[in-house]
Amino acid sequence: MHITRFNEAKTYQANNHDNMTCLRLQGKEASPCHQMWMGMSVFEPGGQTGLDGSDVEKIYFVVEGEITVYCESASGEKSEAVLLANDSCVFLIGEKRQLKNLSNQVAKVVLVMASP
């Protein structure tokens, strides 16, 4: 078993992410987990990710606040939704996704994905 205490979690830099802090909770350099990793993104008001695709599925779980998610499928179909605390979503391989905090409060989102 490997425990990461939240107050000891290390930050990491993610490309195309603005006005937010990313914390590694498990996997990669945070623990010996090899098949997946988990992080938490803390979005300040106005914080956002870029509209990017991925070669792995990504699961997002809103812990606190609200996040607007945008999706563009591989076929070009666009959708958006507002996720509140305890809501989650998954983006499939090849789907472009963007997360934005359009509120005036901090939002915390957990990310789980396979390790490449």
Short mmCIF file of N, CA and C in Angstrom, two decimals:
data_model
loop_
_atom_site.label_atom_id
_atom_site.label_comp_id
_atom_site.label_asym_id
_atom_site.label_seq_id
_atom_site.Cartn_x
_atom_site.Cartn_y
_atom_site.Cartn_z
N MET A 1 0.85 -1.18 0.00
CA MET A 1 0.00 0.00 0.00
C MET A 1 0.90 1.24 0.00
N HIS A 2 0.46 2.25 -0.74
CA HIS A 2 1.19 3.51 -0.77
C HIS A 2 0.19 4.65 -0.54
N ILE A 3 0.44 5.46 0.46
CA ILE A 3 -0.44 6.57 0.81
C ILE A 3 0.23 7.88 0.41
N THR A 4 -0.53 8.74 -0.25
CA THR A 4 -0.08 10.11 -0.52
C THR A 4 -0.99 11.03 0.28
N ARG A 5 -0.42 11.73 1.22
CA ARG A 5 -1.18 12.72 1.99
C ARG A 5 -1.37 13.95 1.11
N PHE A 6 -2.60 14.47 1.10
CA PHE A 6 -2.89 15.60 0.22
C PHE A 6 -1.95 16.76 0.46
N ASN A 7 -1.65 17.04 1.72
CA ASN A 7 -0.79 18.19 2.03
C ASN A 7 0.67 17.95 1.64
N GLU A 8 1.01 16.72 1.22
CA GLU A 8 2.36 16.40 0.77
C GLU A 8 2.44 16.14 -0.74
N ALA A 9 1.30 16.22 -1.43
CA ALA A 9 1.27 15.96 -2.88
C ALA A 9 2.11 16.99 -3.61
N LYS A 10 2.86 16.53 -4.60
CA LYS A 10 3.73 17.41 -5.39
C LYS A 10 2.97 17.98 -6.58
N THR A 11 3.29 19.22 -6.92
CA THR A 11 2.70 19.83 -8.10
C THR A 11 3.44 19.34 -9.35
N TYR A 12 2.77 19.41 -10.48
CA TYR A 12 3.40 19.12 -11.76
C TYR A 12 2.86 20.11 -12.79
N GLN A 13 3.61 20.29 -13.84
CA GLN A 13 3.23 21.21 -14.91
C GLN A 13 2.52 20.43 -16.02
N ALA A 14 1.40 20.95 -16.46
CA ALA A 14 0.67 20.36 -17.57
C ALA A 14 0.61 21.39 -18.69
N ASN A 15 0.93 20.97 -19.90
CA ASN A 15 0.89 21.88 -21.05
C ASN A 15 -0.51 22.40 -21.28
N ASN A 16 -0.59 23.67 -21.69
CA ASN A 16 -1.85 24.26 -22.11
C ASN A 16 -2.88 24.35 -20.98
N HIS A 17 -2.42 24.51 -19.74
CA HIS A 17 -3.29 24.68 -18.58
C HIS A 17 -2.98 26.06 -17.98
N ASP A 18 -4.03 26.84 -17.74
CA ASP A 18 -3.86 28.20 -17.26
C ASP A 18 -4.64 28.45 -15.98
N ASN A 19 -4.03 29.21 -15.07
CA ASN A 19 -4.67 29.66 -13.84
C ASN A 19 -5.19 28.48 -13.01
N MET A 20 -4.34 27.47 -12.88
CA MET A 20 -4.70 26.29 -12.11
C MET A 20 -3.44 25.61 -11.59
N THR A 21 -3.62 24.76 -10.58
CA THR A 21 -2.53 24.00 -10.00
C THR A 21 -2.83 22.52 -10.17
N CYS A 22 -1.85 21.75 -10.62
CA CYS A 22 -2.01 20.31 -10.80
C CYS A 22 -1.19 19.58 -9.75
N LEU A 23 -1.81 18.65 -9.06
CA LEU A 23 -1.16 17.86 -8.02
C LEU A 23 -1.18 16.39 -8.41
N ARG A 24 -0.06 15.70 -8.24
CA ARG A 24 0.01 14.26 -8.51
C ARG A 24 -0.30 13.54 -7.20
N LEU A 25 -1.35 12.70 -7.22
CA LEU A 25 -1.76 11.97 -6.02
C LEU A 25 -1.25 10.54 -6.01
N GLN A 26 -1.28 9.87 -7.16
CA GLN A 26 -0.81 8.48 -7.26
C GLN A 26 -0.22 8.27 -8.65
N GLY A 27 0.66 7.27 -8.76
CA GLY A 27 1.28 6.93 -10.03
C GLY A 27 2.40 7.89 -10.40
N LYS A 28 3.01 7.60 -11.54
CA LYS A 28 4.16 8.37 -12.02
C LYS A 28 5.17 8.55 -10.90
N GLU A 29 5.60 9.78 -10.60
CA GLU A 29 6.60 9.98 -9.55
C GLU A 29 6.01 9.96 -8.14
N ALA A 30 4.67 9.89 -8.00
CA ALA A 30 4.03 9.96 -6.68
C ALA A 30 3.94 8.61 -5.96
N SER A 31 3.93 7.52 -6.72
CA SER A 31 3.79 6.20 -6.10
C SER A 31 4.21 5.13 -7.10
N PRO A 32 4.34 3.89 -6.65
CA PRO A 32 4.78 2.82 -7.54
C PRO A 32 3.69 2.24 -8.43
N CYS A 33 2.54 2.88 -8.53
CA CYS A 33 1.46 2.41 -9.41
C CYS A 33 1.90 2.57 -10.87
N HIS A 34 1.79 1.51 -11.66
CA HIS A 34 2.29 1.53 -13.03
C HIS A 34 1.20 1.59 -14.11
N GLN A 35 0.00 1.12 -13.81
CA GLN A 35 -1.03 1.01 -14.84
C GLN A 35 -1.87 2.27 -15.01
N MET A 36 -1.91 3.10 -13.98
CA MET A 36 -2.72 4.32 -14.05
C MET A 36 -2.11 5.36 -13.14
N TRP A 37 -2.61 6.59 -13.26
CA TRP A 37 -2.22 7.63 -12.33
C TRP A 37 -3.42 8.51 -12.03
N MET A 38 -3.31 9.23 -10.90
CA MET A 38 -4.40 10.07 -10.45
C MET A 38 -3.83 11.42 -10.02
N GLY A 39 -4.51 12.46 -10.41
CA GLY A 39 -4.11 13.79 -10.02
C GLY A 39 -5.32 14.61 -9.61
N MET A 40 -5.04 15.76 -9.04
CA MET A 40 -6.10 16.71 -8.74
C MET A 40 -5.73 18.04 -9.36
N SER A 41 -6.69 18.63 -10.04
CA SER A 41 -6.51 19.96 -10.61
C SER A 41 -7.33 20.94 -9.79
N VAL A 42 -6.68 22.00 -9.36
CA VAL A 42 -7.35 23.06 -8.61
C VAL A 42 -7.46 24.25 -9.55
N PHE A 43 -8.68 24.51 -9.99
CA PHE A 43 -8.96 25.58 -10.96
C PHE A 43 -9.36 26.85 -10.21
N GLU A 44 -8.58 27.88 -10.36
CA GLU A 44 -8.97 29.18 -9.84
C GLU A 44 -10.09 29.72 -10.75
N PRO A 45 -10.87 30.70 -10.30
CA PRO A 45 -11.85 31.30 -11.20
C PRO A 45 -11.17 31.74 -12.50
N GLY A 46 -11.72 31.35 -13.61
CA GLY A 46 -11.12 31.64 -14.91
C GLY A 46 -10.10 30.62 -15.36
N GLY A 47 -9.76 29.66 -14.50
CA GLY A 47 -8.79 28.62 -14.87
C GLY A 47 -9.34 27.70 -15.93
N GLN A 48 -8.43 27.17 -16.76
CA GLN A 48 -8.89 26.31 -17.85
C GLN A 48 -7.76 25.46 -18.41
N THR A 49 -8.18 24.39 -19.11
CA THR A 49 -7.26 23.60 -19.92
C THR A 49 -7.47 24.01 -21.37
N GLY A 50 -6.58 23.59 -22.24
CA GLY A 50 -6.77 23.80 -23.67
C GLY A 50 -7.74 22.76 -24.22
N LEU A 51 -8.19 22.95 -25.43
CA LEU A 51 -9.04 21.99 -26.12
C LEU A 51 -8.12 21.02 -26.85
N ASP A 52 -7.83 19.90 -26.18
CA ASP A 52 -6.85 18.95 -26.69
C ASP A 52 -7.42 17.53 -26.66
N GLY A 53 -6.91 16.68 -27.54
CA GLY A 53 -7.25 15.28 -27.54
C GLY A 53 -6.19 14.47 -26.81
N SER A 54 -6.45 13.19 -26.62
CA SER A 54 -5.51 12.33 -25.90
C SER A 54 -5.56 10.93 -26.50
N ASP A 55 -4.46 10.21 -26.31
CA ASP A 55 -4.42 8.82 -26.79
C ASP A 55 -4.79 7.83 -25.70
N VAL A 56 -5.30 8.33 -24.55
CA VAL A 56 -5.83 7.48 -23.49
C VAL A 56 -7.14 8.08 -22.98
N GLU A 57 -8.01 7.22 -22.43
CA GLU A 57 -9.24 7.69 -21.82
C GLU A 57 -8.91 8.47 -20.56
N LYS A 58 -9.74 9.47 -20.26
CA LYS A 58 -9.54 10.29 -19.07
C LYS A 58 -10.86 10.40 -18.32
N ILE A 59 -10.81 10.16 -17.02
CA ILE A 59 -11.98 10.28 -16.16
C ILE A 59 -11.77 11.49 -15.26
N TYR A 60 -12.79 12.34 -15.18
CA TYR A 60 -12.77 13.52 -14.32
C TYR A 60 -13.89 13.42 -13.30
N PHE A 61 -13.59 13.74 -12.04
CA PHE A 61 -14.56 13.73 -10.95
C PHE A 61 -14.45 15.07 -10.22
N VAL A 62 -15.56 15.80 -10.16
CA VAL A 62 -15.56 17.11 -9.50
C VAL A 62 -15.74 16.91 -8.00
N VAL A 63 -14.76 17.35 -7.24
CA VAL A 63 -14.78 17.23 -5.78
C VAL A 63 -15.45 18.45 -5.15
N GLU A 64 -15.19 19.61 -5.74
CA GLU A 64 -15.67 20.86 -5.16
C GLU A 64 -15.89 21.87 -6.28
N GLY A 65 -16.93 22.69 -6.14
CA GLY A 65 -17.18 23.74 -7.12
C GLY A 65 -17.90 23.23 -8.35
N GLU A 66 -17.72 23.94 -9.44
CA GLU A 66 -18.33 23.53 -10.71
C GLU A 66 -17.36 23.79 -11.85
N ILE A 67 -17.45 22.93 -12.84
CA ILE A 67 -16.57 22.99 -14.01
C ILE A 67 -17.42 22.82 -15.26
N THR A 68 -17.17 23.65 -16.25
CA THR A 68 -17.81 23.48 -17.55
C THR A 68 -16.87 22.67 -18.42
N VAL A 69 -17.40 21.58 -19.00
CA VAL A 69 -16.59 20.72 -19.86
C VAL A 69 -17.09 20.84 -21.29
N TYR A 70 -16.14 20.90 -22.20
CA TYR A 70 -16.42 20.97 -23.63
C TYR A 70 -15.81 19.75 -24.29
N CYS A 71 -16.52 19.19 -25.25
CA CYS A 71 -16.04 18.00 -25.94
C CYS A 71 -16.24 18.16 -27.43
N GLU A 72 -15.25 17.69 -28.18
CA GLU A 72 -15.37 17.60 -29.63
C GLU A 72 -14.97 16.19 -30.02
N SER A 73 -15.94 15.42 -30.54
CA SER A 73 -15.69 14.02 -30.89
C SER A 73 -14.77 13.94 -32.11
N ALA A 74 -14.28 12.75 -32.36
CA ALA A 74 -13.41 12.52 -33.51
C ALA A 74 -14.12 12.88 -34.82
N SER A 75 -15.45 12.80 -34.83
CA SER A 75 -16.21 13.14 -36.04
C SER A 75 -16.56 14.63 -36.11
N GLY A 76 -16.16 15.41 -35.07
CA GLY A 76 -16.39 16.85 -35.09
C GLY A 76 -17.62 17.30 -34.33
N GLU A 77 -18.39 16.37 -33.75
CA GLU A 77 -19.58 16.73 -32.99
C GLU A 77 -19.16 17.42 -31.68
N LYS A 78 -19.79 18.57 -31.38
CA LYS A 78 -19.43 19.34 -30.19
C LYS A 78 -20.54 19.25 -29.15
N SER A 79 -20.12 19.23 -27.87
CA SER A 79 -21.08 19.25 -26.77
C SER A 79 -20.44 19.94 -25.57
N GLU A 80 -21.28 20.34 -24.63
CA GLU A 80 -20.77 20.94 -23.40
C GLU A 80 -21.73 20.62 -22.27
N ALA A 81 -21.21 20.66 -21.04
CA ALA A 81 -22.02 20.40 -19.86
C ALA A 81 -21.36 21.05 -18.66
N VAL A 82 -22.17 21.35 -17.66
CA VAL A 82 -21.66 21.87 -16.39
C VAL A 82 -21.68 20.72 -15.39
N LEU A 83 -20.52 20.43 -14.80
CA LEU A 83 -20.41 19.39 -13.78
C LEU A 83 -20.34 20.05 -12.41
N LEU A 84 -21.13 19.54 -11.48
CA LEU A 84 -21.14 20.03 -10.11
C LEU A 84 -20.43 19.03 -9.21
N ALA A 85 -20.28 19.37 -7.94
CA ALA A 85 -19.62 18.47 -6.99
C ALA A 85 -20.24 17.08 -7.05
N ASN A 86 -19.40 16.07 -7.11
CA ASN A 86 -19.74 14.64 -7.18
C ASN A 86 -20.19 14.17 -8.56
N ASP A 87 -20.18 15.04 -9.56
CA ASP A 87 -20.43 14.63 -10.94
C ASP A 87 -19.11 14.16 -11.55
N SER A 88 -19.21 13.31 -12.57
CA SER A 88 -18.01 12.83 -13.26
C SER A 88 -18.30 12.67 -14.74
N CYS A 89 -17.24 12.58 -15.53
CA CYS A 89 -17.38 12.32 -16.96
C CYS A 89 -16.12 11.60 -17.44
N VAL A 90 -16.25 10.97 -18.59
CA VAL A 90 -15.10 10.32 -19.22
C VAL A 90 -14.98 10.85 -20.63
N PHE A 91 -13.74 11.08 -21.05
CA PHE A 91 -13.44 11.45 -22.42
C PHE A 91 -12.72 10.26 -23.04
N LEU A 92 -13.20 9.82 -24.19
CA LEU A 92 -12.63 8.66 -24.85
C LEU A 92 -11.41 9.05 -25.68
N ILE A 93 -10.69 8.06 -26.10
CA ILE A 93 -9.51 8.27 -26.94
C ILE A 93 -9.91 9.09 -28.17
N GLY A 94 -9.16 10.12 -28.44
CA GLY A 94 -9.38 10.94 -29.62
C GLY A 94 -10.37 12.08 -29.44
N GLU A 95 -11.16 12.05 -28.36
CA GLU A 95 -12.08 13.16 -28.12
C GLU A 95 -11.29 14.35 -27.58
N LYS A 96 -11.50 15.51 -28.18
CA LYS A 96 -10.88 16.72 -27.64
C LYS A 96 -11.72 17.15 -26.45
N ARG A 97 -11.04 17.62 -25.39
CA ARG A 97 -11.75 18.06 -24.21
C ARG A 97 -11.12 19.32 -23.67
N GLN A 98 -11.98 20.13 -23.05
CA GLN A 98 -11.54 21.35 -22.39
C GLN A 98 -12.35 21.51 -21.12
N LEU A 99 -11.69 21.92 -20.05
CA LEU A 99 -12.36 22.19 -18.79
C LEU A 99 -12.14 23.65 -18.45
N LYS A 100 -13.22 24.33 -18.02
CA LYS A 100 -13.13 25.74 -17.65
C LYS A 100 -13.88 25.99 -16.35
N ASN A 101 -13.30 26.80 -15.50
CA ASN A 101 -13.99 27.25 -14.30
C ASN A 101 -14.56 28.63 -14.61
N LEU A 102 -15.85 28.67 -14.92
CA LEU A 102 -16.52 29.93 -15.25
C LEU A 102 -17.16 30.57 -14.03
N SER A 103 -16.99 29.95 -12.87
CA SER A 103 -17.58 30.48 -11.64
C SER A 103 -16.60 31.43 -10.96
N ASN A 104 -17.03 31.98 -9.83
CA ASN A 104 -16.15 32.86 -9.07
C ASN A 104 -15.60 32.17 -7.82
N GLN A 105 -15.66 30.82 -7.80
CA GLN A 105 -15.12 30.04 -6.69
C GLN A 105 -14.15 29.00 -7.22
N VAL A 106 -13.23 28.57 -6.37
CA VAL A 106 -12.28 27.52 -6.73
C VAL A 106 -13.03 26.22 -7.02
N ALA A 107 -12.55 25.47 -8.01
CA ALA A 107 -13.08 24.14 -8.32
C ALA A 107 -11.95 23.13 -8.22
N LYS A 108 -12.24 21.97 -7.63
CA LYS A 108 -11.26 20.89 -7.51
C LYS A 108 -11.77 19.68 -8.27
N VAL A 109 -10.90 19.15 -9.16
CA VAL A 109 -11.29 18.05 -10.03
C VAL A 109 -10.22 16.97 -9.96
N VAL A 110 -10.65 15.73 -9.73
CA VAL A 110 -9.73 14.58 -9.75
C VAL A 110 -9.70 14.02 -11.16
N LEU A 111 -8.50 13.68 -11.61
CA LEU A 111 -8.27 13.08 -12.94
C LEU A 111 -7.67 11.70 -12.74
N VAL A 112 -8.22 10.70 -13.44
CA VAL A 112 -7.67 9.35 -13.43
C VAL A 112 -7.48 8.94 -14.90
N MET A 113 -6.29 8.41 -15.20
CA MET A 113 -6.04 7.94 -16.56
C MET A 113 -4.98 6.86 -16.56
N ALA A 114 -4.93 6.09 -17.63
CA ALA A 114 -3.93 5.05 -17.78
C ALA A 114 -2.55 5.67 -17.97
N SER A 115 -1.54 4.99 -17.47
CA SER A 115 -0.17 5.43 -17.71
C SER A 115 0.25 4.96 -19.08
N PRO A 116 0.88 5.84 -19.86
CA PRO A 116 1.33 5.42 -21.19
C PRO A 116 2.49 4.43 -21.11
#
